[in-house]
Amino acid sequence: MAVRSNIVGIDSPEALEKALRAAYYLADEGLATAAYLGLALGKPLLLEGAPGVGKTEAAKAIAAVLGRRLIRLQCYEGIDASAALYEWNYPRQMLAIRQAGDESIDIYGETFLIERPMLAALRAPDSTVLLIDEIDRADQEFEAFLLEFLSDFQISIPERGTVRAAERPVVVLTSNRTRDLHEALRRRCVYHWIDYPSAEREARIIMMRASSVAEATARAVVAAVERLRREPLSKAPGIAEAVDWAEAATLLNKGGARWPDAFKRSIGVALKDEEDLHFIAPRLDAMLAEATA
């Protein structure tokens, strides 16, 4: 295994943590270490955690730090190889055949190939970061299909041959853990579990992402979302919702709404499910009063 101890000037987890902070992503020591090892060892990085903890944002920040284009493959139930690798442009092939007449034509040339995320990453491994987002939404057949790709970083196109990456591409996989991933997939990756940040770090994230928000507002939002996350909600507010809630409440306050009424009126930015809003309504006033005390 070829170890790359220095990646675009990043020679340690601490250096990567600083670079991510400059890209407006506050990574803890565990995430910075896992990401650095994934880059240095040329292994995919598998990030698991609840929705909204910043897994996708971590991939975006890594791409920004490396100065590379992020290619995102969003997984879903029923996704297949054609959506991930490549497709042939059949209408264009048929048109080319009709126009060629009796002349010979290669209908499997480059102009007829529709490049999908995984093929794009293989062809440009030095300038891209491949994000395979929410792999747990895909079925086990697609997961099994990924195993060869993540081991050898190559794919076979029957009409054109094998496409191999000139170097190991940077790959980040995310999972909300709605189902367990196969052990074989985990073995190919550097793994890290992302939890909700501490109150102190989440307040720093809010102030970094929403510069117009006062520190007292950020801390009040953090206190409120921590209480909401302990409730049996169908969709607990993530970090992005916390940032949006702080911005929305600040906007209403500047328009004349008082605290904590500004938080209450903008609750739809944090909770986005009718049943969750109905469930929390009887206790929302007391919850917000405690958070802003």
Short mmCIF file of C-alpha atoms in Angstrom, two decimals:
data_model
loop_
_atom_site.label_atom_id
_atom_site.label_comp_id
_atom_site.label_asym_id
_atom_site.label_seq_id
_atom_site.Cartn_x
_atom_site.Cartn_y
_atom_site.Cartn_z
CA MET A 1 0.00 0.00 0.00
CA ALA A 2 1.38 3.40 -1.00
CA VAL A 3 1.09 5.82 1.91
CA ARG A 4 0.67 9.48 1.05
CA SER A 5 1.89 11.20 4.21
CA ASN A 6 1.48 14.65 2.69
CA ILE A 7 -1.71 15.61 0.84
CA VAL A 8 -1.69 19.16 -0.60
CA GLY A 9 0.45 20.31 2.30
CA ILE A 10 -1.56 18.44 4.94
CA ASP A 11 0.80 16.17 6.86
CA SER A 12 -1.19 15.40 10.02
CA PRO A 13 -4.74 15.19 11.42
CA GLU A 14 -4.13 18.50 13.17
CA ALA A 15 -3.24 20.20 9.89
CA LEU A 16 -6.38 18.78 8.28
CA GLU A 17 -8.50 19.98 11.20
CA LYS A 18 -7.17 23.51 10.71
CA ALA A 19 -7.76 23.34 6.95
CA LEU A 20 -11.34 22.14 7.48
CA ARG A 21 -11.93 25.00 9.92
CA ALA A 22 -10.78 27.41 7.22
CA ALA A 23 -13.41 25.77 4.98
CA TYR A 24 -16.05 26.56 7.65
CA TYR A 25 -16.30 23.01 8.97
CA LEU A 26 -15.47 22.35 12.63
CA ALA A 27 -14.21 18.78 12.82
CA ASP A 28 -13.37 17.11 16.09
CA GLU A 29 -10.16 15.15 16.59
CA GLY A 30 -11.78 11.82 15.71
CA LEU A 31 -13.16 12.97 12.37
CA ALA A 32 -9.98 14.83 11.41
CA THR A 33 -7.91 11.73 12.19
CA ALA A 34 -10.20 9.37 10.24
CA ALA A 35 -10.30 11.71 7.24
CA TYR A 36 -6.53 12.16 7.26
CA LEU A 37 -5.95 8.40 7.43
CA GLY A 38 -8.40 7.82 4.59
CA LEU A 39 -6.51 10.32 2.44
CA ALA A 40 -3.05 9.10 3.45
CA LEU A 41 -3.84 5.39 3.03
CA GLY A 42 -5.90 5.84 -0.12
CA LYS A 43 -8.93 4.24 1.49
CA PRO A 44 -12.59 5.28 1.27
CA LEU A 45 -13.92 7.16 4.30
CA LEU A 46 -17.18 5.79 5.73
CA LEU A 47 -19.11 8.27 7.88
CA GLU A 48 -22.12 7.06 9.84
CA GLY A 49 -24.44 9.02 12.11
CA ALA A 50 -27.93 10.36 12.57
CA PRO A 51 -29.37 12.60 9.84
CA GLY A 52 -28.21 16.18 10.18
CA VAL A 53 -24.92 15.68 12.03
CA GLY A 54 -22.80 16.96 9.13
CA LYS A 55 -21.71 13.87 7.18
CA THR A 56 -22.37 15.31 3.72
CA GLU A 57 -20.96 18.67 4.77
CA ALA A 58 -17.77 16.91 5.84
CA ALA A 59 -17.36 15.52 2.31
CA LYS A 60 -17.95 18.96 0.84
CA ALA A 61 -15.38 20.49 3.18
CA ILE A 62 -12.79 17.80 2.32
CA ALA A 63 -13.30 18.54 -1.38
CA ALA A 64 -12.87 22.27 -0.69
CA VAL A 65 -9.67 21.67 1.28
CA LEU A 66 -8.24 19.54 -1.54
CA GLY A 67 -9.36 22.04 -4.17
CA ARG A 68 -11.30 19.34 -5.99
CA ARG A 69 -14.73 19.03 -7.60
CA LEU A 70 -17.25 17.10 -5.52
CA ILE A 71 -19.14 14.43 -7.47
CA ARG A 72 -22.21 13.30 -5.56
CA LEU A 73 -23.93 9.96 -6.08
CA GLN A 74 -27.20 10.10 -4.14
CA CYS A 75 -28.32 6.57 -3.29
CA TYR A 76 -31.95 5.48 -3.22
CA GLU A 77 -33.91 2.26 -3.14
CA GLY A 78 -33.58 0.52 -6.48
CA ILE A 79 -30.47 2.37 -7.68
CA ASP A 80 -28.53 0.27 -10.17
CA ALA A 81 -25.18 0.24 -11.91
CA SER A 82 -26.34 2.34 -14.87
CA ALA A 83 -27.19 5.24 -12.56
CA ALA A 84 -23.80 5.00 -10.86
CA LEU A 85 -21.40 4.07 -13.67
CA TYR A 86 -22.45 4.93 -17.22
CA GLU A 87 -25.18 4.66 -19.81
CA TRP A 88 -25.21 4.60 -23.59
CA ASN A 89 -27.09 7.36 -25.35
CA TYR A 90 -29.41 5.08 -27.32
CA PRO A 91 -31.37 7.82 -29.16
CA ARG A 92 -28.11 9.36 -30.34
CA GLN A 93 -26.78 5.94 -31.37
CA MET A 94 -29.91 5.24 -33.42
CA LEU A 95 -29.71 8.64 -35.08
CA ALA A 96 -26.04 8.10 -35.92
CA ILE A 97 -26.82 4.70 -37.47
CA ARG A 98 -29.52 6.20 -39.68
CA GLN A 99 -27.28 9.07 -40.74
CA ALA A 100 -24.35 6.76 -41.49
CA GLY A 101 -26.32 4.69 -43.99
CA ASP A 102 -24.03 2.03 -45.44
CA GLU A 103 -20.91 3.52 -43.86
CA SER A 104 -19.27 1.87 -40.86
CA ILE A 105 -19.72 3.64 -37.55
CA ASP A 106 -18.59 2.94 -33.98
CA ILE A 107 -21.72 3.44 -31.90
CA TYR A 108 -19.72 2.79 -28.74
CA GLY A 109 -17.45 5.76 -29.15
CA GLU A 110 -16.86 8.43 -26.56
CA THR A 111 -19.55 10.73 -27.95
CA PHE A 112 -22.24 8.16 -27.16
CA LEU A 113 -21.11 7.43 -23.60
CA ILE A 114 -23.04 9.13 -20.78
CA GLU A 115 -20.71 9.44 -17.82
CA ARG A 116 -22.15 8.83 -14.36
CA PRO A 117 -20.52 9.69 -10.99
CA MET A 118 -18.35 6.60 -10.44
CA LEU A 119 -16.93 6.60 -13.96
CA ALA A 120 -16.30 10.34 -13.74
CA ALA A 121 -14.31 9.83 -10.53
CA LEU A 122 -12.24 7.04 -12.08
CA ARG A 123 -11.37 9.20 -15.07
CA ALA A 124 -10.33 12.21 -13.01
CA PRO A 125 -9.08 10.84 -9.67
CA ASP A 126 -6.67 13.72 -9.12
CA SER A 127 -9.29 16.47 -9.39
CA THR A 128 -12.45 15.00 -7.88
CA VAL A 129 -13.90 13.70 -4.62
CA LEU A 130 -16.59 11.05 -5.00
CA LEU A 131 -19.40 11.23 -2.42
CA ILE A 132 -21.59 8.11 -2.24
CA ASP A 133 -24.34 9.61 -0.12
CA GLU A 134 -26.69 7.58 2.08
CA ILE A 135 -25.46 4.16 0.97
CA ASP A 136 -27.85 2.58 3.49
CA ARG A 137 -30.77 3.65 1.26
CA ALA A 138 -29.53 1.39 -1.55
CA ASP A 139 -30.23 -2.33 -1.51
CA GLN A 140 -27.68 -5.02 -0.70
CA GLU A 141 -27.22 -5.88 -4.38
CA PHE A 142 -25.92 -2.40 -5.11
CA GLU A 143 -23.76 -2.52 -2.01
CA ALA A 144 -22.23 -5.78 -3.27
CA PHE A 145 -21.60 -4.13 -6.65
CA LEU A 146 -19.58 -1.43 -4.87
CA LEU A 147 -17.16 -3.92 -3.31
CA GLU A 148 -15.02 -4.44 -6.44
CA PHE A 149 -15.01 -0.74 -7.20
CA LEU A 150 -13.82 0.16 -3.70
CA SER A 151 -11.14 -2.56 -3.80
CA ASP A 152 -9.61 -2.09 -7.24
CA PHE A 153 -11.05 1.25 -8.38
CA GLN A 154 -11.84 -0.05 -11.81
CA ILE A 155 -14.94 -0.86 -13.84
CA SER A 156 -15.50 -2.95 -16.93
CA ILE A 157 -17.36 -1.55 -19.94
CA PRO A 158 -17.97 -4.59 -22.15
CA GLU A 159 -17.94 -2.56 -25.38
CA ARG A 160 -14.77 -0.59 -24.48
CA GLY A 161 -12.77 -2.59 -21.93
CA THR A 162 -11.66 -1.89 -18.38
CA VAL A 163 -11.33 1.62 -17.02
CA ARG A 164 -8.82 1.93 -14.18
CA ALA A 165 -8.08 4.96 -12.08
CA ALA A 166 -4.55 6.31 -12.58
CA GLU A 167 -4.40 6.79 -8.81
CA ARG A 168 -6.70 5.98 -5.93
CA PRO A 169 -9.59 8.44 -5.97
CA VAL A 170 -10.83 10.13 -2.82
CA VAL A 171 -14.13 8.49 -1.87
CA VAL A 172 -16.46 9.38 1.01
CA LEU A 173 -19.47 7.21 1.86
CA THR A 174 -22.21 8.29 4.26
CA SER A 175 -24.85 6.25 6.05
CA ASN A 176 -27.74 7.16 8.35
CA ARG A 177 -27.64 3.56 9.59
CA THR A 178 -31.21 2.78 8.62
CA ARG A 179 -29.81 -0.70 8.01
CA ASP A 180 -26.53 -2.44 8.75
CA LEU A 181 -23.92 -2.32 6.02
CA HIS A 182 -22.13 -5.50 4.96
CA GLU A 183 -18.94 -6.27 6.83
CA ALA A 184 -17.02 -6.57 3.55
CA LEU A 185 -17.86 -2.96 2.72
CA ARG A 186 -16.79 -1.73 6.15
CA ARG A 187 -13.43 -3.55 5.87
CA ARG A 188 -12.56 -1.55 2.78
CA CYS A 189 -13.03 1.78 4.53
CA VAL A 190 -11.70 3.97 7.30
CA TYR A 191 -14.70 4.29 9.61
CA HIS A 192 -15.93 7.13 11.79
CA TRP A 193 -19.17 7.66 13.68
CA ILE A 194 -20.32 11.29 13.75
CA ASP A 195 -22.46 12.20 16.74
CA TYR A 196 -24.21 15.48 17.48
CA PRO A 197 -21.56 18.00 18.57
CA SER A 198 -21.15 19.22 22.12
CA ALA A 199 -23.11 22.32 23.06
CA GLU A 200 -19.96 24.44 22.93
CA ARG A 201 -18.94 23.23 19.47
CA GLU A 202 -22.45 23.52 18.05
CA ALA A 203 -22.66 27.11 19.24
CA ARG A 204 -19.34 27.79 17.50
CA ILE A 205 -20.67 26.17 14.33
CA ILE A 206 -23.76 28.37 14.39
CA MET A 207 -21.73 31.54 14.84
CA MET A 208 -19.31 30.47 12.11
CA ARG A 209 -22.08 29.64 9.61
CA ALA A 210 -24.38 32.51 10.58
CA SER A 211 -22.18 35.51 11.29
CA SER A 212 -25.14 37.80 12.08
CA VAL A 213 -26.21 35.64 15.03
CA ALA A 214 -25.20 36.80 18.51
CA GLU A 215 -23.49 34.35 20.86
CA ALA A 216 -26.43 34.45 23.30
CA THR A 217 -28.81 33.52 20.47
CA ALA A 218 -26.57 30.68 19.32
CA ARG A 219 -26.38 29.24 22.83
CA ALA A 220 -30.15 29.54 23.28
CA VAL A 221 -30.73 27.66 20.02
CA VAL A 222 -28.28 24.95 21.07
CA ALA A 223 -30.05 24.54 24.41
CA ALA A 224 -33.42 24.30 22.65
CA VAL A 225 -32.36 21.80 19.98
CA GLU A 226 -30.67 19.63 22.60
CA ARG A 227 -34.03 19.35 24.37
CA LEU A 228 -35.84 18.70 21.08
CA ARG A 229 -33.40 15.91 20.21
CA ARG A 230 -34.29 14.13 23.44
CA GLU A 231 -37.95 14.02 22.43
CA PRO A 232 -39.41 11.11 20.40
CA LEU A 233 -39.66 13.13 17.19
CA SER A 234 -39.84 11.64 13.71
CA LYS A 235 -37.16 14.09 12.53
CA ALA A 236 -34.98 15.72 15.15
CA PRO A 237 -33.37 19.01 14.13
CA GLY A 238 -29.85 18.61 12.76
CA ILE A 239 -27.01 21.10 12.78
CA ALA A 240 -28.24 22.75 9.58
CA GLU A 241 -31.67 23.29 11.16
CA ALA A 242 -30.02 24.78 14.25
CA VAL A 243 -28.11 27.26 12.07
CA ASP A 244 -31.25 28.15 10.11
CA TRP A 245 -33.31 28.55 13.28
CA ALA A 246 -30.75 30.93 14.78
CA GLU A 247 -30.75 33.01 11.59
CA ALA A 248 -34.54 33.00 11.29
CA ALA A 249 -35.11 33.99 14.92
CA THR A 250 -32.49 36.75 14.63
CA LEU A 251 -34.24 38.06 11.52
CA LEU A 252 -37.62 38.18 13.30
CA ASN A 253 -36.06 39.83 16.35
CA LYS A 254 -34.54 42.55 14.20
CA GLY A 255 -38.01 43.05 12.75
CA GLY A 256 -39.50 43.65 16.20
CA ALA A 257 -40.32 40.20 17.63
CA ARG A 258 -39.19 39.75 21.20
CA TRP A 259 -37.35 36.81 22.71
CA PRO A 260 -38.37 34.02 23.11
CA ASP A 261 -41.34 34.73 20.81
CA ALA A 262 -38.93 35.03 17.86
CA PHE A 263 -37.87 31.42 18.45
CA LYS A 264 -41.45 30.20 18.74
CA ARG A 265 -42.62 31.92 15.57
CA SER A 266 -39.73 30.45 13.58
CA ILE A 267 -40.07 26.89 14.93
CA GLY A 268 -40.99 25.67 11.44
CA VAL A 269 -37.36 26.16 10.45
CA ALA A 270 -36.27 23.63 13.08
CA LEU A 271 -39.15 21.15 13.03
CA LYS A 272 -40.52 20.18 9.63
CA ASP A 273 -43.13 17.57 10.43
CA GLU A 274 -46.76 18.27 11.35
CA GLU A 275 -46.92 15.52 13.96
CA ASP A 276 -43.68 16.73 15.57
CA LEU A 277 -45.03 20.29 15.79
CA HIS A 278 -48.30 19.06 17.28
CA PHE A 279 -46.48 16.85 19.78
CA ILE A 280 -44.14 19.56 21.02
CA ALA A 281 -46.64 22.47 21.03
CA PRO A 282 -47.91 22.05 24.65
CA ARG A 283 -44.37 22.27 26.05
CA LEU A 284 -42.75 24.63 23.58
CA ASP A 285 -43.22 27.81 25.61
CA ALA A 286 -41.64 26.32 28.73
CA MET A 287 -38.85 24.77 26.68
CA LEU A 288 -37.96 28.06 24.99
CA ALA A 289 -38.22 30.03 28.22
CA GLU A 290 -35.74 27.65 29.84
CA ALA A 291 -33.42 27.79 26.83
CA THR A 292 -33.33 31.59 26.80
CA ALA A 293 -33.09 32.03 30.57
#
